[in-house]
Tab-separated table of C-alpha atoms in Angstrom:
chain	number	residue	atom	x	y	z
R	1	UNK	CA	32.093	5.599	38.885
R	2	UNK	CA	29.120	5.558	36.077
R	3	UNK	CA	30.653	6.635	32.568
R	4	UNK	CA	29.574	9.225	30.231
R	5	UNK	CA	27.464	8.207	27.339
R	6	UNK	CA	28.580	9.013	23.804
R	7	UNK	CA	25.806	10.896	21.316
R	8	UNK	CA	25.371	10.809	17.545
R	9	UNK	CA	24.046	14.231	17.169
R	10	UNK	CA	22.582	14.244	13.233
R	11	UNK	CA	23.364	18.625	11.585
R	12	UNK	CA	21.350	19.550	8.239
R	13	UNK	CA	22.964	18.383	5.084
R	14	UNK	CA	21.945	21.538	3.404
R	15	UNK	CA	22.346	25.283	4.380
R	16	UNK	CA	19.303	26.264	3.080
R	17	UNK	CA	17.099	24.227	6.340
R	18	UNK	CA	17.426	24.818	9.703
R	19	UNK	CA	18.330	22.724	12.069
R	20	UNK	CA	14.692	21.934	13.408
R	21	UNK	CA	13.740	21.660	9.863
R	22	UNK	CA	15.034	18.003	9.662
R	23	UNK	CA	15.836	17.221	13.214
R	24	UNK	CA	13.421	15.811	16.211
R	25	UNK	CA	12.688	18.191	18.245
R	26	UNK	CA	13.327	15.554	21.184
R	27	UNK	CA	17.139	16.029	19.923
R	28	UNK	CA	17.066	19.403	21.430
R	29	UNK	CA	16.937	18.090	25.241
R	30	UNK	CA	20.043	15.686	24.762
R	31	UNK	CA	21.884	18.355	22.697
R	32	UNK	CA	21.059	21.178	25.701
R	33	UNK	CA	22.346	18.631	28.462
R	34	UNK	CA	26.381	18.214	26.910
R	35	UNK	CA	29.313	20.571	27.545
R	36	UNK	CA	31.772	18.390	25.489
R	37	UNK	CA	31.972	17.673	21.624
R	38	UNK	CA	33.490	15.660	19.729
R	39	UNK	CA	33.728	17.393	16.302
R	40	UNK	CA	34.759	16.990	12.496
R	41	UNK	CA	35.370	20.739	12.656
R	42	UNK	CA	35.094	23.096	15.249
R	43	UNK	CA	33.773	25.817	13.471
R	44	UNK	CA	30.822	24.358	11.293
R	45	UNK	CA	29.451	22.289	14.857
R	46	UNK	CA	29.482	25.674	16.527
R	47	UNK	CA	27.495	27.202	13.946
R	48	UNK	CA	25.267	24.372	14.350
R	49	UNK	CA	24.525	24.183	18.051
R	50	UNK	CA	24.316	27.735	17.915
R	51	UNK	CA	21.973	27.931	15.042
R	52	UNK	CA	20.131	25.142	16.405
R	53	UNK	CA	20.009	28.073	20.076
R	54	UNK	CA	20.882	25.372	22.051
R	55	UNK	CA	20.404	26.259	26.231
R	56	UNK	CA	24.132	26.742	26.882
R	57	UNK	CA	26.328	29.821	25.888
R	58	UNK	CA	28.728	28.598	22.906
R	59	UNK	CA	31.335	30.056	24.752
R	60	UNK	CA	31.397	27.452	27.627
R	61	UNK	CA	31.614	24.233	25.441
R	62	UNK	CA	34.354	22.213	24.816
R	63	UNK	CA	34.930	21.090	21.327
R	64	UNK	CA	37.860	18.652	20.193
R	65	UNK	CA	38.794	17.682	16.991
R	66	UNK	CA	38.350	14.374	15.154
R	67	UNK	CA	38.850	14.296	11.569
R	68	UNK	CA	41.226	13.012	9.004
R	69	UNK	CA	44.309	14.825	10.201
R	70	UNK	CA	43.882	12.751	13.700
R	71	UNK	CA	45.662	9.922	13.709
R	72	UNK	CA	44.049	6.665	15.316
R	73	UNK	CA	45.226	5.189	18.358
R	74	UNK	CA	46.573	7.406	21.078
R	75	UNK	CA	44.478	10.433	19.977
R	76	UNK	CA	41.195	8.743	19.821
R	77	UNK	CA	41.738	7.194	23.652
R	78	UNK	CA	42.583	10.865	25.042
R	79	UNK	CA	39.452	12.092	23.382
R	80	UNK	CA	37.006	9.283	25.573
R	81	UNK	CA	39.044	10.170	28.535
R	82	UNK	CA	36.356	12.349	30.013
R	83	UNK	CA	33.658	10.205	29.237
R	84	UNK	CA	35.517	7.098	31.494
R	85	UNK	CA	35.320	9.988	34.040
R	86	UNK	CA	31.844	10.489	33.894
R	87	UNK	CA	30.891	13.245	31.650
R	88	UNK	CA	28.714	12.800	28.213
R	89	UNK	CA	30.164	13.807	24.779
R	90	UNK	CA	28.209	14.674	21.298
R	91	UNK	CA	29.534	13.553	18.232
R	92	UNK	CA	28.501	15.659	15.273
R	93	UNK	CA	30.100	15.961	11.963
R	94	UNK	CA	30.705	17.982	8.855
R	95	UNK	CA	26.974	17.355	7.788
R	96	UNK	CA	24.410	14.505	8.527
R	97	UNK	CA	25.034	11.696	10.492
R	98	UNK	CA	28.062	10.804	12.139
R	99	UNK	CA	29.744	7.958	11.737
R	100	UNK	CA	29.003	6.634	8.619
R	101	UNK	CA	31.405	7.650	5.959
R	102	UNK	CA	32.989	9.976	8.190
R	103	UNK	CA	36.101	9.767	10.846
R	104	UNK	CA	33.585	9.661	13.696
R	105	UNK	CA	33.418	5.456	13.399
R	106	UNK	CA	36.970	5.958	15.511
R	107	UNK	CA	35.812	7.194	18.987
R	108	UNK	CA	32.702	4.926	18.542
R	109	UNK	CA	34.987	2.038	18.314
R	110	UNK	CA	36.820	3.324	21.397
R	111	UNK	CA	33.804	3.733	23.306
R	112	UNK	CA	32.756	0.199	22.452
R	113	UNK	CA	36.196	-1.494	23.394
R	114	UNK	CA	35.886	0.438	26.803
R	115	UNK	CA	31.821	-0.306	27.767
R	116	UNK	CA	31.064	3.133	27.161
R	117	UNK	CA	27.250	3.635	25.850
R	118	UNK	CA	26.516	4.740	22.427
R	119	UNK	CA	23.283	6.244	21.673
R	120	UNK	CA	22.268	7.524	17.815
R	121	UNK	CA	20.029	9.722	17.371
R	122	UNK	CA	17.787	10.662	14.502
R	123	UNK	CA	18.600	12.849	11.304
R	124	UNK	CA	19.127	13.365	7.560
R	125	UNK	CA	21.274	10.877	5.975
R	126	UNK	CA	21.707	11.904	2.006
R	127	UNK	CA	22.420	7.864	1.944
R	128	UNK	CA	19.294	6.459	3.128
R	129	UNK	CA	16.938	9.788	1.745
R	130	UNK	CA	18.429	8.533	-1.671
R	131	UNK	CA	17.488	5.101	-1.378
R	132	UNK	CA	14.615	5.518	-0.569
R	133	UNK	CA	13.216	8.128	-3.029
R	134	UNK	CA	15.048	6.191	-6.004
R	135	UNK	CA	12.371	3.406	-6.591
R	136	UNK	CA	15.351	1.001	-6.817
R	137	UNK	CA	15.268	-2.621	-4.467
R	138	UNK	CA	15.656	-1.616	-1.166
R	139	UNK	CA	16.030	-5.499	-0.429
R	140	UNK	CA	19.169	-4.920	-0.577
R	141	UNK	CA	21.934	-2.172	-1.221
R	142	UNK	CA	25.400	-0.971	-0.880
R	143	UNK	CA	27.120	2.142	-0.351
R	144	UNK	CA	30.712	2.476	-1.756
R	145	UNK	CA	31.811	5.837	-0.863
R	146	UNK	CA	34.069	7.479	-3.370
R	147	UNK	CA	35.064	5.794	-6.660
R	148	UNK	CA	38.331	5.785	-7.930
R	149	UNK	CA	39.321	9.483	-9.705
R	150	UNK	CA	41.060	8.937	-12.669
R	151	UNK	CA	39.458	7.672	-15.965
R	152	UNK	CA	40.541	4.156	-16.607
R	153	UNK	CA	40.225	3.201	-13.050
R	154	UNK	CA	36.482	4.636	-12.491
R	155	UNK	CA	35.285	2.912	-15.905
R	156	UNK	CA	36.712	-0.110	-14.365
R	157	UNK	CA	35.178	0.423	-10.816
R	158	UNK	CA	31.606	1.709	-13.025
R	159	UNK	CA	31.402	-1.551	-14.717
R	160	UNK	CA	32.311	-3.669	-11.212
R	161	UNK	CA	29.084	-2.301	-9.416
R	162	UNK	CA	27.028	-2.325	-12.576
R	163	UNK	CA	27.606	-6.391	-12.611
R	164	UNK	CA	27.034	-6.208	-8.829
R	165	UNK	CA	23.867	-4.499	-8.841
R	166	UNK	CA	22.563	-7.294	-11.778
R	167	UNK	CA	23.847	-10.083	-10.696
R	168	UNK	CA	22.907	-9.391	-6.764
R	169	UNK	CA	20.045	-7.463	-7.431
R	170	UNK	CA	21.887	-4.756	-4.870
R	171	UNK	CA	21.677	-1.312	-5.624
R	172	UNK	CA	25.059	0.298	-5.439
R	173	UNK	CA	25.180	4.199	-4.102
R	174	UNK	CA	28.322	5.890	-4.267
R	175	UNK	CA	28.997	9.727	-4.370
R	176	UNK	CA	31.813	12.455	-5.858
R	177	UNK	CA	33.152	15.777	-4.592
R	178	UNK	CA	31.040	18.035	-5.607
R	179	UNK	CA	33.041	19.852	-8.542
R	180	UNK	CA	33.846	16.336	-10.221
R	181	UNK	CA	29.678	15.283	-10.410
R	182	UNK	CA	29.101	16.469	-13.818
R	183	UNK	CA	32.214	14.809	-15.029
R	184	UNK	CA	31.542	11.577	-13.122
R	185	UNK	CA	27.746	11.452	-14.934
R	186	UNK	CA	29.022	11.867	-18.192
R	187	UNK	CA	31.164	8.427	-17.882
R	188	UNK	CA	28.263	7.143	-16.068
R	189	UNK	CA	26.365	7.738	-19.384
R	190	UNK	CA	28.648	6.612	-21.470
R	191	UNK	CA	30.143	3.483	-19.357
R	192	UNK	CA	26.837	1.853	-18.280
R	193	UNK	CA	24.273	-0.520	-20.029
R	194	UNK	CA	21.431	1.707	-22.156
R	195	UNK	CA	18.997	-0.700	-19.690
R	196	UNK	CA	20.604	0.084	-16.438
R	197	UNK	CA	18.350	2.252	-14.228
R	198	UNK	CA	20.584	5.205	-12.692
R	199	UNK	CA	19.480	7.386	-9.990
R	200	UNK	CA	20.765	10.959	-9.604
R	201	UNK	CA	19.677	12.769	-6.101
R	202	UNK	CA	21.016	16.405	-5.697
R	203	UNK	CA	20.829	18.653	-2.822
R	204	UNK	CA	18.856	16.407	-0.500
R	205	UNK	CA	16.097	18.112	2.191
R	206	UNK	CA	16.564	21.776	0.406
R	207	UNK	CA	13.944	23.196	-1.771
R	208	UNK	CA	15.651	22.540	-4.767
R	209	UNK	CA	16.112	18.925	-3.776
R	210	UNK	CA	16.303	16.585	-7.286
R	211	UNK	CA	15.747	13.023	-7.284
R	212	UNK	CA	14.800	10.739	-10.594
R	213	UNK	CA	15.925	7.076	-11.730
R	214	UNK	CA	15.620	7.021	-15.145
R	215	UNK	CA	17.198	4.339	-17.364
R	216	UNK	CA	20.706	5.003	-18.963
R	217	UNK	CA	18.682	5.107	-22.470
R	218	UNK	CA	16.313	7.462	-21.238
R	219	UNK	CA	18.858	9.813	-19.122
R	220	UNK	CA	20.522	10.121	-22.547
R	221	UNK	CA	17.629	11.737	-24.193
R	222	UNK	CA	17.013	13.664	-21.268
R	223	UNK	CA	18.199	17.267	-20.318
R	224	UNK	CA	21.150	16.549	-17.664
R	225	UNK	CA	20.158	18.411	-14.237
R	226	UNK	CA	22.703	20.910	-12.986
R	227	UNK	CA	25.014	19.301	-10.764
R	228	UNK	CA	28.244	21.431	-10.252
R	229	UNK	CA	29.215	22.458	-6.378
R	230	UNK	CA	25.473	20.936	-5.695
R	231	UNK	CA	25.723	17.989	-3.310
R	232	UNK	CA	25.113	14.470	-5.018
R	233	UNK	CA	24.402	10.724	-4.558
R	234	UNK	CA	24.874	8.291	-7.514
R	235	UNK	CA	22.840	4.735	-7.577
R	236	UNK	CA	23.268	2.164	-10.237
R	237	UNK	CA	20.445	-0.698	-10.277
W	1	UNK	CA	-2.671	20.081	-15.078
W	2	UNK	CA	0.478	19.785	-12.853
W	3	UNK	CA	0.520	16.412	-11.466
W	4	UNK	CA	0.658	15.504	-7.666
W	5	UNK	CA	4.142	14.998	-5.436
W	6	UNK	CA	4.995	11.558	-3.887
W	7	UNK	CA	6.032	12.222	-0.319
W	8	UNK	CA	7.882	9.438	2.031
W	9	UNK	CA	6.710	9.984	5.201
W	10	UNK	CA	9.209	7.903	8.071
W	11	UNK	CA	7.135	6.568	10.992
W	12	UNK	CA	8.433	5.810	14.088
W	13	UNK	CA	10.381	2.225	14.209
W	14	UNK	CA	9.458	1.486	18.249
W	15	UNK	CA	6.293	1.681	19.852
W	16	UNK	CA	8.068	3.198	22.817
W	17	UNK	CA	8.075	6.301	21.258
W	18	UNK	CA	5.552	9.083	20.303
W	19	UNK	CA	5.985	10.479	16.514
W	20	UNK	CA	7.381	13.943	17.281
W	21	UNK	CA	10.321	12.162	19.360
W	22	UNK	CA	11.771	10.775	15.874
W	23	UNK	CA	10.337	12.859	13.270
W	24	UNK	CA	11.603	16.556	12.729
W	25	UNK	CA	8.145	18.818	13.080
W	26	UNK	CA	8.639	20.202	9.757
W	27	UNK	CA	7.139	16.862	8.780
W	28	UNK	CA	3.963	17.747	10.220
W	29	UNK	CA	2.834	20.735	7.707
W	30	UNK	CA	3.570	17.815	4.869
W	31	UNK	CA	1.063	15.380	6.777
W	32	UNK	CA	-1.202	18.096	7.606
W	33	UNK	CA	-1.975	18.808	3.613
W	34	UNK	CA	-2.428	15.590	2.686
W	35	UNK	CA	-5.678	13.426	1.898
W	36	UNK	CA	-4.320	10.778	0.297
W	37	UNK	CA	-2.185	7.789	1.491
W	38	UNK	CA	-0.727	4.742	0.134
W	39	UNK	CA	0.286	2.597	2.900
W	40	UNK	CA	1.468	-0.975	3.917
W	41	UNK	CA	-0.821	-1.466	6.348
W	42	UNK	CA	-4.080	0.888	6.904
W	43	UNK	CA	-4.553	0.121	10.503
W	44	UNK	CA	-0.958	1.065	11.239
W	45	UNK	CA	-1.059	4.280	9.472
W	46	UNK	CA	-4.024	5.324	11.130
W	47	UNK	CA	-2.848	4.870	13.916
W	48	UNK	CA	0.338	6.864	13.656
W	49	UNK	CA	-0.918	9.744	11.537
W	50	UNK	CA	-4.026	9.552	14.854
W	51	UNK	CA	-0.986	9.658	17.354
W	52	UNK	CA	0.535	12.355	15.448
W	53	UNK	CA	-2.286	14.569	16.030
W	54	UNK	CA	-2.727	15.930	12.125
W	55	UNK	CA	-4.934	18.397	11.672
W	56	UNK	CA	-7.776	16.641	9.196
W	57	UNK	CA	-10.007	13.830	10.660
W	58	UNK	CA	-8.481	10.548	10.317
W	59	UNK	CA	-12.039	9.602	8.880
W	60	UNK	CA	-11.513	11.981	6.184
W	61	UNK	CA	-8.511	10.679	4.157
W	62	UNK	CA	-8.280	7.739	1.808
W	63	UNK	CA	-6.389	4.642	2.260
W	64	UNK	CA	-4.897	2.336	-0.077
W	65	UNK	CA	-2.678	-0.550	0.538
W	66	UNK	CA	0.144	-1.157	-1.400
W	67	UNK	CA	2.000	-4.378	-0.016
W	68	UNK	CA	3.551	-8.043	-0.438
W	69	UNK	CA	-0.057	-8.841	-1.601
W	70	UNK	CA	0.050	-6.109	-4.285
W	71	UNK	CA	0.857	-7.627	-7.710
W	72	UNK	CA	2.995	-5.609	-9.047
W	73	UNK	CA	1.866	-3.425	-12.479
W	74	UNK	CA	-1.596	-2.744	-12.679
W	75	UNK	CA	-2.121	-2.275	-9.559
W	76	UNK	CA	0.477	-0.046	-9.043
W	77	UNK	CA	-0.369	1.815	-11.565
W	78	UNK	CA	-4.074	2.324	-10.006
W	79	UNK	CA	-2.174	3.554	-7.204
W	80	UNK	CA	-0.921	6.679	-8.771
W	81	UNK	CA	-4.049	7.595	-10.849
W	82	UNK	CA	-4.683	10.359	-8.278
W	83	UNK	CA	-0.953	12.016	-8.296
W	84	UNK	CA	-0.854	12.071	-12.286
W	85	UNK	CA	-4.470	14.097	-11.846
W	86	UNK	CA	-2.830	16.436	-9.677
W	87	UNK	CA	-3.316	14.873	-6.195
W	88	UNK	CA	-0.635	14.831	-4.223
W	89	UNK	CA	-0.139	11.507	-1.727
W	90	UNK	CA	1.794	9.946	1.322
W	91	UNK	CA	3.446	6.836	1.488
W	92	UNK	CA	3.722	4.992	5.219
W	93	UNK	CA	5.129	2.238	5.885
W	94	UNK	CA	4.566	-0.600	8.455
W	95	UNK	CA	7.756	0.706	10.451
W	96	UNK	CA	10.402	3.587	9.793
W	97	UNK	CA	11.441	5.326	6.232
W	98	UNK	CA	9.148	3.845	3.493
W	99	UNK	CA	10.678	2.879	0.409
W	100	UNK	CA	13.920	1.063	1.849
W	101	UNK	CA	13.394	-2.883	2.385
W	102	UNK	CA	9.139	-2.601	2.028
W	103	UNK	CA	7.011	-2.710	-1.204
W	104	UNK	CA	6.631	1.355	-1.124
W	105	UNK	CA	9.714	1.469	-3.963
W	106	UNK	CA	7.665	-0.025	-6.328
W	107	UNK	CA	5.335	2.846	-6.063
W	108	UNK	CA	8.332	5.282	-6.305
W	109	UNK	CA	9.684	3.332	-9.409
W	110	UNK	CA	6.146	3.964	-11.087
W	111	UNK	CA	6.448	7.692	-9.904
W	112	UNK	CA	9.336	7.950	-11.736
W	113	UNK	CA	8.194	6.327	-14.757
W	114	UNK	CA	5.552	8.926	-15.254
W	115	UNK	CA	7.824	12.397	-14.065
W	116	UNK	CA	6.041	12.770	-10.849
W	117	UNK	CA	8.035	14.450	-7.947
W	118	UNK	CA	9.157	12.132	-5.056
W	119	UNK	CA	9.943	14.404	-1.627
W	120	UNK	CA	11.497	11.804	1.140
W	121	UNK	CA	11.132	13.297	4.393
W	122	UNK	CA	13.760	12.499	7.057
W	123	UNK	CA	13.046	10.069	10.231
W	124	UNK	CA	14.438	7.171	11.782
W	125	UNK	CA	16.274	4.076	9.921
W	126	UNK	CA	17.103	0.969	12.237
W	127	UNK	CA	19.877	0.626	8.935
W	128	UNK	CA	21.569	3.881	9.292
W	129	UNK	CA	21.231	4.307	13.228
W	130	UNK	CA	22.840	0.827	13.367
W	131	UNK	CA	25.447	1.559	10.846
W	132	UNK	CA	26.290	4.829	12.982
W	133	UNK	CA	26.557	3.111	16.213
W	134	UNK	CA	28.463	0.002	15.194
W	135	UNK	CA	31.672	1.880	15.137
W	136	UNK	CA	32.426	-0.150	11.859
W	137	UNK	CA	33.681	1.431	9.083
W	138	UNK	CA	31.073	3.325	7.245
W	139	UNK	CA	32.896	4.302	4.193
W	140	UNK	CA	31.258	1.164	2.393
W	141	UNK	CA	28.315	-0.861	3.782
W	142	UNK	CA	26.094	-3.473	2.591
W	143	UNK	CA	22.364	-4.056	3.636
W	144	UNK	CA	21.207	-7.556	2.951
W	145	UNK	CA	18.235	-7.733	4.054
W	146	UNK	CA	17.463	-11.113	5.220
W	147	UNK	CA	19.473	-14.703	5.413
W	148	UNK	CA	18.354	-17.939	4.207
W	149	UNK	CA	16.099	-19.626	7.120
W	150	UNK	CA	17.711	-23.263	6.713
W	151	UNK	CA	20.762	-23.612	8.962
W	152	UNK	CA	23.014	-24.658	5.708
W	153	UNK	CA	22.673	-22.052	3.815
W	154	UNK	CA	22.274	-19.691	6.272
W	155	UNK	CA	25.703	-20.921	7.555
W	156	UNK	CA	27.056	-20.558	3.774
W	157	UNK	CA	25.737	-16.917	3.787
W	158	UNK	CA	27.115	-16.051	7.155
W	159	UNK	CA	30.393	-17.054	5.703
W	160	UNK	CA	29.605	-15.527	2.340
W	161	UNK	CA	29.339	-12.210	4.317
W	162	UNK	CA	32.156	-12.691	6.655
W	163	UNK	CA	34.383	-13.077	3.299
W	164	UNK	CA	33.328	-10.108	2.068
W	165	UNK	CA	33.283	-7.958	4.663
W	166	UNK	CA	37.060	-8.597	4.846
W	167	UNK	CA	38.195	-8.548	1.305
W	168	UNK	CA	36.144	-5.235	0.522
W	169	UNK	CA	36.065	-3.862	3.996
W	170	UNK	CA	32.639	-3.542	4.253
W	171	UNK	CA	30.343	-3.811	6.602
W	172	UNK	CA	27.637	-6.371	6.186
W	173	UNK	CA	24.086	-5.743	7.442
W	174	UNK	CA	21.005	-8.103	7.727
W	175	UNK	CA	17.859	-8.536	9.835
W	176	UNK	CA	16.055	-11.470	11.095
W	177	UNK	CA	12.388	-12.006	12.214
W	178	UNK	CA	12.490	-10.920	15.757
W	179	UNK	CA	11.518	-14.602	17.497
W	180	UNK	CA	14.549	-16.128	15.197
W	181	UNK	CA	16.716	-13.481	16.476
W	182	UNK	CA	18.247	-15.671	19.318
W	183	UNK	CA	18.853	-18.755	17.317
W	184	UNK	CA	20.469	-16.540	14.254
W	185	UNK	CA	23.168	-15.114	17.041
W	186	UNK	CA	23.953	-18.479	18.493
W	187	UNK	CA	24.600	-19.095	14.733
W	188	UNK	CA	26.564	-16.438	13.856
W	189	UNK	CA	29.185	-17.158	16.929
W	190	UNK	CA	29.355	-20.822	15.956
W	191	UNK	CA	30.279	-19.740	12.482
W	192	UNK	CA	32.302	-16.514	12.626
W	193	UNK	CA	36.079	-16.491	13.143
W	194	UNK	CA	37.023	-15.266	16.508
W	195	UNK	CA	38.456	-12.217	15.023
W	196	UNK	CA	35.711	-10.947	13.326
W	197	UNK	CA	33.898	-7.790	14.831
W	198	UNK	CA	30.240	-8.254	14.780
W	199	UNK	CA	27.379	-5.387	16.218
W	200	UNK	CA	24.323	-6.323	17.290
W	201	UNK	CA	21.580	-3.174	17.576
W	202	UNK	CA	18.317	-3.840	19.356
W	203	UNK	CA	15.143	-1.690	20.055
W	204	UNK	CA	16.956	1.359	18.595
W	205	UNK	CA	15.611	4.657	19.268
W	206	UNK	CA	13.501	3.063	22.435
W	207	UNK	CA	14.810	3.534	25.882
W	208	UNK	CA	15.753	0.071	26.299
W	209	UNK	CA	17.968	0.215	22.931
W	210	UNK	CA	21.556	-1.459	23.339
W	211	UNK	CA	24.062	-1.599	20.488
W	212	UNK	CA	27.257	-2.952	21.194
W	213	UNK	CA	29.873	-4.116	18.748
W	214	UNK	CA	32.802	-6.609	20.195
W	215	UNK	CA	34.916	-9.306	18.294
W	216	UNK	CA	33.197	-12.862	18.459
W	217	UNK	CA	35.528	-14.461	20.716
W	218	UNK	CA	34.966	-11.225	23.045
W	219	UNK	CA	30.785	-12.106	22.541
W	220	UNK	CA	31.404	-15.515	23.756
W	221	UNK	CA	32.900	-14.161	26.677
W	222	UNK	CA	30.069	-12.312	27.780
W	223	UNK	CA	26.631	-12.336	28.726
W	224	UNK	CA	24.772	-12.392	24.987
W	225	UNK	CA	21.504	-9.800	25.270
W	226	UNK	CA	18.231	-10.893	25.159
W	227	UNK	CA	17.001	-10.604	21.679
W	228	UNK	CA	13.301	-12.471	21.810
W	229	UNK	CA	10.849	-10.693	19.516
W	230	UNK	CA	13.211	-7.782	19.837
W	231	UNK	CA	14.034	-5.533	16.117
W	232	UNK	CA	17.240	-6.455	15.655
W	233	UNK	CA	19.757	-5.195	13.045
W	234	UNK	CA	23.105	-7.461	12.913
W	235	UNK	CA	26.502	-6.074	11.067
W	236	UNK	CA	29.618	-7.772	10.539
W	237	UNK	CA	32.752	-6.195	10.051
């Protein structure tokens, strides 16, 4: 028996575009074919497909979780079961791409151990809109995820990627929950080198969309952009 | 006078596909309003802003190259003459998102120099699509760009990566020329431990695209793909 095929299906990373704002519209015809979804949350993929009027009544989809609260192993095999049986599955997750920096990785892994097809398709990661419209090397980069929380620790981790990013010449991306960005620039301002270029992207693909790289020296003397509850990637270079 | 916006416009990255397969259509009205375009290559550009059907005559907009024959500095600066007199322009590059691994940052470093708006418009990146359907862990990745050429070093790097990849837990991504492809993955399972997982991602977003991650000794095992003069995008995890 053929096996399903598993698809990364990209969603906005901002509520203020549609769907067919920053996906290809070639999306549409693999999105319109599944019945089963693999989800980071139920709710915010059927808002999606349903936003994005896929062909198929909401109603007659099949949407399983995959998130933090599933635990790996067992839970991750049951959720590839149909797809050894045949059918195709979408992946999509909380916002952007799936996979990267999100729990999604897990049932790719699966499909991979078990010669199940992957297939990504094409849509709006904050990651690589931020590299690119920062000006920093794109030689070469890394993204860290989340830095530590608490004070002592962050300076610590701040300092880490600042030597990184000079002595590599790799630009170092990393982001914060949304509440905690205007806290996590002020240390940025006042842990980091007066010569170290920072970039500061904000609410990526919207209309209010922010993105400058300014030297620490220079951000200092500059009027901070309003970051709280607005989406935001970090880069040190 | 309000100055011009900088807008990173993604091409497609295969020549197996037409523009409007990878690229959202909300790019279009962007494309369509522009006159002015700073490119890596001018016949490539043409050619996909001609595929994309735009709505001005190809033989109507300006060209200028920015690329590894560009010194940087003056030149640059030439570049964005237009935008800081209130012209607004597109940057291309020779394959995908512009500005990540090609010389278009240095005209988005410049950009920000001078407080001139950068837009990046979403389409595909072999880095991201690779990183999604690697199944490695995406909460911290590294993109490398290339290795050294001689088999030494290269070896020392491979290794170099390998370390890392363990120690930080994250995944390690480079590229190759595409006829060196074959004779960097015979490398790379000489050198790796058995243990280590290792992706391979060819032709993405074309119809003959195949991305598979497996451990090395399982790679061994099996029949390797054939990579000749094939994009390729390796990751090590």
């Amino acid at each position: 028996m053929n096996k399903g095929t598993l698809y990364l299906l990209p969603c906005p990373i901002s509520d203020e575009t549609t769907p067919w704002e920053v996906l290809p519209a070639a999306n549409r015809a693999v999105m319109d074919a599944l019945d089963y979804f693999i989800v980071e949350n139920t709710r915010t993929a059927r808002r999606f497909l349903s936003k994005a009027g896929i062909a198929r009544p909401i109603d007659t989809l099949e949407f399983r979780e995959l998130n933090e609260h599933t635990a790996p192993g067992a839970a991750v095999e049951e959720l590839i079961g149909p797809l050894l049986q045949g059918r195709s599955a979408g992946v999509i997750s909380e916002a952007g791409v799936p996979g990267v920096a999100d729990p999604g990785a897990l049932v790719v892994e699966a499909c991979h151990r078990h010669d199940i097809r992957v297939v990504p398709l094409v849509g709006p990661s904050s990651i690589i809109l931020a590299m690119m419209a920062s000006g920093l090397n794109g030689q070469s980069f890394a993204f860290n995820g989340y830095l530590p929380v608490k004070p002592p620790e962050r300076a610590r981790a701040i300092r880490f990627f600042e030597r990184r990013a000079r002595t590599e010449e790799q630009a170092q991306l990393f982001i914060e929950a949304p509440y905690r960005n205007a806290k996590l620039l002020e240390q940025l301002l006042q842990t980091l080198a007066p010569e170290t270029l920072l970039g500061i992207a904000i609410d990526l693909t919207a209309p209010t969309a922010f993105v400058e790289t300014h030297s620490v020296a220079e951000w200092r003397k500059r009027e901070i952009p309003e970051m709280n509850k607005r989406p935001a990637i970090f880069l040190i270079g």
